[in-house]
GROMACS .gro file of C-alpha atoms in nm:
model
  276
    1MET     CA    1 -10.232   0.856  -2.200
    2LYS     CA    2 -10.171   0.818  -1.829
    3ALA     CA    3 -10.237   0.442  -1.845
    4LEU     CA    4 -10.003   0.417  -2.143
    5ALA     CA    5  -9.730   0.607  -1.958
    6ILE     CA    6  -9.762   0.374  -1.658
    7SER     CA    7  -9.733   0.069  -1.884
    8MET     CA    8  -9.423   0.214  -2.052
    9HIS     CA    9  -9.270   0.302  -1.715
   10GLU     CA   10  -9.315  -0.056  -1.600
   11ALA     CA   11  -9.182  -0.203  -1.927
   12TRP     CA   12  -8.874   0.022  -1.905
   13LEU     CA   13  -8.798  -0.087  -1.548
   14ALA     CA   14  -8.858  -0.456  -1.624
   15THR     CA   15  -8.618  -0.436  -1.920
   16LEU     CA   16  -8.356  -0.256  -1.711
   17MET     CA   17  -8.384  -0.526  -1.444
   18ALA     CA   18  -8.345  -0.796  -1.709
   19GLY     CA   19  -8.025  -0.622  -1.817
   20PHE     CA   20  -7.890  -0.653  -1.464
   21MET     CA   21  -7.978  -1.024  -1.460
   22SER     CA   22  -7.793  -1.111  -1.782
   23ASN     CA   23  -7.431  -1.223  -1.773
   24THR     CA   24  -7.384  -1.251  -2.150
   25SER     CA   25  -7.377  -1.022  -2.451
   26SER     CA   26  -7.753  -0.990  -2.407
   27LYS     CA   27  -7.688  -0.744  -2.123
   28GLN     CA   28  -7.597  -0.455  -2.350
   29LYS     CA   29  -7.893  -0.520  -2.581
   30LEU     CA   30  -8.126  -0.509  -2.281
   31PHE     CA   31  -7.969  -0.190  -2.153
   32ASP     CA   32  -8.002  -0.034  -2.498
   33PHE     CA   33  -8.367  -0.137  -2.519
   34SER     CA   34  -8.436  -0.003  -2.170
   35ASP     CA   35  -8.288   0.332  -2.277
   36ILE     CA   36  -8.519   0.337  -2.580
   37LEU     CA   37  -8.822   0.256  -2.365
   38PHE     CA   38  -8.733   0.535  -2.123
   39ARG     CA   39  -8.722   0.777  -2.416
   40HIS     CA   40  -9.065   0.650  -2.523
   41PHE     CA   41  -9.185   0.721  -2.169
   42THR     CA   42  -9.058   1.080  -2.181
   43TRP     CA   43  -9.218   1.139  -2.523
   44ILE     CA   44  -9.554   1.014  -2.396
   45GLU     CA   45  -9.508   1.237  -2.092
   46ALA     CA   46  -9.438   1.538  -2.316
   47GLU     CA   47  -9.769   1.480  -2.497
   48MET     CA   48  -9.950   1.463  -2.161
   49VAL     CA   49  -9.790   1.793  -2.055
   50MET     CA   50  -9.891   1.958  -2.383
   51ALA     CA   51 -10.246   1.824  -2.343
   52LYS     CA   52 -10.250   1.942  -1.979
   53GLU     CA   53 -10.344   1.590  -1.872
   54PRO     CA   54 -10.269   1.539  -1.500
   55TYR     CA   55 -10.047   1.244  -1.417
   56ASP     CA   56  -9.805   1.106  -1.161
   57TYR     CA   57  -9.537   0.837  -1.146
   58ASN     CA   58  -9.736   0.577  -0.954
   59ARG     CA   59  -9.706   0.225  -1.096
   60GLU     CA   60  -9.773  -0.134  -1.003
   61ALA     CA   61  -9.515  -0.360  -0.840
   62ILE     CA   62  -9.292  -0.532  -1.095
   63PRO     CA   63  -9.221  -0.899  -1.011
   64ILE     CA   64  -8.873  -0.987  -1.134
   65LYS     CA   65  -8.760  -1.280  -0.920
   66VAL     CA   66  -8.704  -1.555  -1.176
   67GLU     CA   67  -8.467  -1.847  -1.219
   68LYS     CA   68  -8.444  -1.820  -1.599
   69LEU     CA   69  -8.396  -1.504  -1.802
   70SER     CA   70  -8.647  -1.629  -2.060
   71VAL     CA   71  -8.928  -1.586  -1.805
   72ILE     CA   72  -8.879  -1.213  -1.765
   73LEU     CA   73  -8.810  -1.170  -2.137
   74HIS     CA   74  -9.146  -1.331  -2.211
   75ASN     CA   75  -9.308  -1.097  -1.957
   76ILE     CA   76  -9.148  -0.793  -2.123
   77ILE     CA   77  -9.270  -0.907  -2.465
   78GLN     CA   78  -9.624  -0.936  -2.326
   79ARG     CA   79  -9.597  -0.588  -2.172
   80LEU     CA   80  -9.480  -0.438  -2.501
   81ASN     CA   81  -9.752  -0.610  -2.701
   82GLN     CA   82 -10.009  -0.461  -2.463
   83ILE     CA   83  -9.853  -0.118  -2.505
   84ASP     CA   84  -9.884  -0.155  -2.882
   85LEU     CA   85 -10.261  -0.188  -2.835
   86GLN     CA   86 -10.278   0.139  -2.635
   87LEU     CA   87 -10.099   0.369  -2.879
   88ALA     CA   88 -10.409   0.523  -3.039
   89VAL     CA   89 -10.411   0.786  -2.761
   90VAL     CA   90 -10.085   0.951  -2.876
   91SER     CA   91 -10.001   1.139  -3.193
   92PRO     CA   92  -9.977   0.935  -3.516
   93ASP     CA   93  -9.605   1.006  -3.558
   94LEU     CA   94  -9.523   0.894  -3.204
   95SER     CA   95  -9.750   0.591  -3.236
   96HIS     CA   96  -9.575   0.492  -3.559
   97ARG     CA   97  -9.231   0.526  -3.399
   98ILE     CA   98  -9.317   0.326  -3.086
   99THR     CA   99  -9.497   0.055  -3.285
  100HIS     CA  100  -9.197  -0.009  -3.506
  101ASP     CA  101  -8.957   0.000  -3.211
  102ILE     CA  102  -9.173  -0.256  -3.031
  103GLN     CA  103  -9.183  -0.482  -3.336
  104TYR     CA  104  -8.804  -0.486  -3.353
  105ILE     CA  105  -8.743  -0.513  -2.976
  106THR     CA  106  -8.989  -0.800  -2.924
  107GLY     CA  107  -8.839  -0.984  -3.220
  108VAL     CA  108  -8.490  -0.958  -3.074
  109LEU     CA  109  -8.602  -1.047  -2.720
  110ALA     CA  110  -8.767  -1.363  -2.847
  111GLN     CA  111  -8.435  -1.476  -2.995
  112LEU     CA  112  -8.205  -1.401  -2.700
  113PRO     CA  113  -8.045  -1.711  -2.546
  114ASP     CA  114  -8.178  -1.829  -2.213
  115GLU     CA  115  -7.965  -1.792  -1.901
  116GLU     CA  116  -7.966  -1.912  -1.543
  117VAL     CA  117  -8.036  -1.611  -1.322
  118THR     CA  118  -7.821  -1.571  -1.009
  119ALA     CA  119  -7.929  -1.215  -0.925
  120PHE     CA  120  -8.146  -1.334  -0.633
  121ASN     CA  121  -7.929  -1.597  -0.465
  122THR     CA  122  -7.843  -1.365  -0.170
  123LEU     CA  123  -7.482  -1.490  -0.154
  124ARG     CA  124  -7.359  -1.130  -0.118
  125LYS     CA  125  -7.029  -1.201  -0.291
  126LEU     CA  126  -6.890  -0.947  -0.536
  127ASP     CA  127  -6.635  -1.060  -0.796
  128ASN     CA  128  -6.470  -1.302  -0.551
  129ILE     CA  129  -6.371  -1.010  -0.327
  130GLU     CA  130  -6.337  -1.121   0.035
  131LEU     CA  131  -6.499  -0.853   0.249
  132SER     CA  132  -6.553  -0.856   0.623
  133SER     CA  133  -6.908  -0.909   0.743
  134GLU     CA  134  -6.919  -0.543   0.848
  135ALA     CA  135  -6.803  -0.425   0.505
  136THR     CA  136  -7.050  -0.661   0.333
  137ASP     CA  137  -7.335  -0.526   0.544
  138ALA     CA  138  -7.228  -0.168   0.472
  139LEU     CA  139  -7.207  -0.238   0.098
  140THR     CA  140  -7.546  -0.412   0.097
  141LEU     CA  141  -7.717  -0.122   0.275
  142PHE     CA  142  -7.545   0.134   0.053
  143LEU     CA  143  -7.653  -0.039  -0.268
  144PHE     CA  144  -8.017  -0.068  -0.164
  145GLU     CA  145  -8.033   0.294  -0.050
  146GLU     CA  146  -7.839   0.443  -0.337
  147SER     CA  147  -8.007   0.245  -0.615
  148TYR     CA  148  -8.340   0.376  -0.489
  149LYS     CA  149  -8.198   0.727  -0.458
  150GLU     CA  150  -8.068   0.725  -0.816
  151TYR     CA  151  -8.405   0.601  -0.950
  152GLU     CA  152  -8.571   0.870  -0.743
  153LEU     CA  153  -8.343   1.139  -0.886
  154ILE     CA  154  -8.400   1.022  -1.244
  155MET     CA  155  -8.776   1.056  -1.197
  156ILE     CA  156  -8.757   1.389  -1.010
  157TYR     CA  157  -8.524   1.560  -1.257
  158ASN     CA  158  -8.718   1.415  -1.549
  159TYR     CA  159  -9.049   1.548  -1.412
  160LEU     CA  160  -8.905   1.893  -1.344
  161LYS     CA  161  -8.753   1.905  -1.692
  162ALA     CA  162  -9.085   1.805  -1.849
  163HIS     CA  163  -9.253   2.100  -1.677
  164SER     CA  164  -8.986   2.364  -1.735
  165ASP     CA  165  -8.936   2.597  -2.030
  166ASP     CA  166  -8.600   2.720  -1.901
  167ALA     CA  167  -8.335   2.583  -2.140
  168TYR     CA  168  -8.051   2.667  -1.901
  169ILE     CA  169  -8.196   2.469  -1.611
  170ASN     CA  170  -8.322   2.190  -1.838
  171ARG     CA  171  -7.965   2.135  -1.960
  172ILE     CA  172  -7.862   2.082  -1.596
  173PHE     CA  173  -8.155   1.852  -1.528
  174GLN     CA  174  -8.060   1.639  -1.830
  175ILE     CA  175  -7.700   1.610  -1.712
  176LEU     CA  176  -7.822   1.498  -1.370
  177VAL     CA  177  -8.061   1.243  -1.525
  178ASP     CA  178  -7.777   1.099  -1.734
  179GLU     CA  179  -7.543   1.084  -1.434
  180SER     CA  180  -7.807   0.914  -1.220
  181PHE     CA  181  -7.860   0.655  -1.492
  182PHE     CA  182  -7.490   0.571  -1.487
  183HIS     CA  183  -7.495   0.536  -1.108
  184LEU     CA  184  -7.815   0.329  -1.111
  185LYS     CA  185  -7.673   0.091  -1.370
  186SER     CA  186  -7.346   0.060  -1.176
  187PHE     CA  187  -7.519  -0.013  -0.846
  188GLY     CA  188  -7.778  -0.243  -1.006
  189ASP     CA  189  -7.504  -0.451  -1.167
  190MET     CA  190  -7.331  -0.485  -0.830
  191MET     CA  191  -7.656  -0.588  -0.663
  192ALA     CA  192  -7.717  -0.854  -0.928
  193LYS     CA  193  -7.366  -0.993  -0.885
  194MET     CA  194  -7.424  -1.009  -0.509
  195GLY     CA  195  -7.759  -1.183  -0.555
  196ILE     CA  196  -7.960  -0.900  -0.395
  197LEU     CA  197  -8.123  -0.736  -0.697
  198GLY     CA  198  -8.445  -0.550  -0.629
  199VAL     CA  199  -8.677  -0.307  -0.808
  200PRO     CA  200  -8.670   0.045  -0.661
  201ARG     CA  201  -8.990   0.126  -0.477
  202THR     CA  202  -9.227   0.388  -0.617
  203ILE     CA  203  -9.177   0.746  -0.508
  204PHE     CA  204  -9.427   0.983  -0.351
  205LYS     CA  205  -9.556   1.248  -0.590
  206GLU     CA  206  -9.469   1.519  -0.337
  207MET     CA  207  -9.102   1.448  -0.413
  208TYR     CA  208  -9.123   1.547  -0.779
  209GLN     CA  209  -9.426   1.775  -0.792
  210VAL     CA  210  -9.213   2.049  -0.642
  211GLU     CA  211  -9.374   2.374  -0.531
  212ASP     CA  212  -9.068   2.548  -0.380
  213ILE     CA  213  -8.787   2.509  -0.633
  214GLU     CA  214  -8.533   2.700  -0.422
  215ALA     CA  215  -8.590   2.470  -0.125
  216PHE     CA  216  -8.561   2.175  -0.364
  217PHE     CA  217  -8.219   2.287  -0.491
  218LEU     CA  218  -8.093   2.352  -0.136
  219ALA     CA  219  -8.214   2.011  -0.018
  220GLY     CA  220  -8.057   1.851  -0.326
  221ILE     CA  221  -7.720   2.005  -0.244
  222ASP     CA  222  -7.742   1.871   0.113
  223GLU     CA  223  -7.837   1.526  -0.022
  224GLU     CA  224  -7.537   1.520  -0.256
  225LEU     CA  225  -7.309   1.618   0.033
  226ALA     CA  226  -7.453   1.331   0.239
  227ALA     CA  227  -7.400   1.092  -0.055
  228LYS     CA  228  -7.035   1.197  -0.068
  229GLU     CA  229  -6.994   1.104   0.297
  230GLU     CA  230  -7.152   0.763   0.242
  231CYS     CA  231  -6.922   0.696  -0.054
  232LYS     CA  232  -6.620   0.794   0.153
  233LYS     CA  233  -6.725   0.566   0.441
  234LEU     CA  234  -6.776   0.275   0.205
  235SER     CA  235  -6.446   0.338   0.028
  236ASP     CA  236  -6.269   0.326   0.365
  237ALA     CA  237  -6.456   0.010   0.467
  238VAL     CA  238  -6.355  -0.191   0.158
  239ALA     CA  239  -6.009  -0.044   0.096
  240THR     CA  240  -5.816  -0.314   0.283
  241ASN     CA  241  -5.971  -0.604   0.093
  242SER     CA  242  -6.028  -0.438  -0.242
  243PRO     CA  243  -5.839  -0.121  -0.342
  244GLN     CA  244  -6.011  -0.143  -0.682
  245LEU     CA  245  -6.357  -0.131  -0.526
  246ALA     CA  246  -6.246   0.155  -0.303
  247GLN     CA  247  -6.129   0.344  -0.612
  248PHE     CA  248  -6.472   0.296  -0.769
  249PHE     CA  249  -6.647   0.456  -0.473
  250ASP     CA  250  -6.392   0.739  -0.470
  251PHE     CA  251  -6.474   0.785  -0.839
  252ILE     CA  252  -6.847   0.811  -0.757
  253ASN     CA  253  -6.767   1.043  -0.467
  254ASN     CA  254  -6.576   1.282  -0.692
  255GLN     CA  255  -6.862   1.288  -0.942
  256GLU     CA  256  -7.088   1.417  -0.668
  257ASN     CA  257  -6.873   1.732  -0.652
  258TYR     CA  258  -6.983   1.831  -1.001
  259HIS     CA  259  -7.344   1.749  -0.921
  260ILE     CA  260  -7.324   1.990  -0.627
  261SER     CA  261  -7.173   2.254  -0.855
  262LEU     CA  262  -7.455   2.206  -1.107
  263MET     CA  263  -7.721   2.235  -0.836
  264LYS     CA  264  -7.564   2.557  -0.707
  265ASP     CA  265  -7.549   2.689  -1.062
  266ALA     CA  266  -7.915   2.605  -1.120
  267LEU     CA  267  -8.011   2.773  -0.792
  268ALA     CA  268  -7.822   3.091  -0.880
  269HIS     CA  269  -7.982   3.099  -1.224
  270TRP     CA  270  -8.328   3.044  -1.077
  271GLU     CA  271  -8.284   3.324  -0.823
  272LYS     CA  272  -8.153   3.559  -1.093
  273GLU     CA  273  -8.447   3.489  -1.324
  274LYS     CA  274  -8.693   3.529  -1.041
  275ASN     CA  275  -8.563   3.878  -0.966
  276VAL     CA  276  -8.558   4.000  -1.327
   0.00000   0.00000   0.00000
């Protein structure tokens, strides 16, 4: 099952990246399919947890630098067809579900129109907004760092949720996963428009195989506070040239406030349960 989970992880990320590359109505289809593949990944993970099969989130590098969308779509179809051959290791019901999803997804992918891909042209222009070189550099650095951070948080919260029986904390973890997905998609779209799209690097297992949950929550609160500062700096840097872009980063900044509140809530709940 571990090999199957790795293959699904890679197929999910490749499909998400393809969504960033598309500039047509295909984008939403690819995002929808990537969401389905992520759910498949979590269902496979749940079976591994139930079977007490050890696993981690290591994966191979995912080459995505293409000039035509059809190239990565063909690669995704190949990945999914290989997954279909591995499904005997999971329960019959899950195998049946994934098989039929793959049949539909690969059929649709094969029919999507081809597109020229501009997500790697390194022009660093966003929606014809004229930014100073300093603001462009700041935005570039922010997007690389924060897209990785959001991927990291998705995987960390997902892992912790998979290994927790606490419904209260799992509700918080799911909110944080959903929020991180929104941020990752927002930042990934901006990176593609700027021609600097990249796949987030893999994360060390020590980051999600957490032994001290209290220290994890406290560190998470500090990280969210730091993210707020970065959003504020970036908002200030782009405000003169693009009030609309500044408003977007203020919007992200304000969302971090609720994330901090959720982390504090989870910490208080954890400490209360520990002392019962």
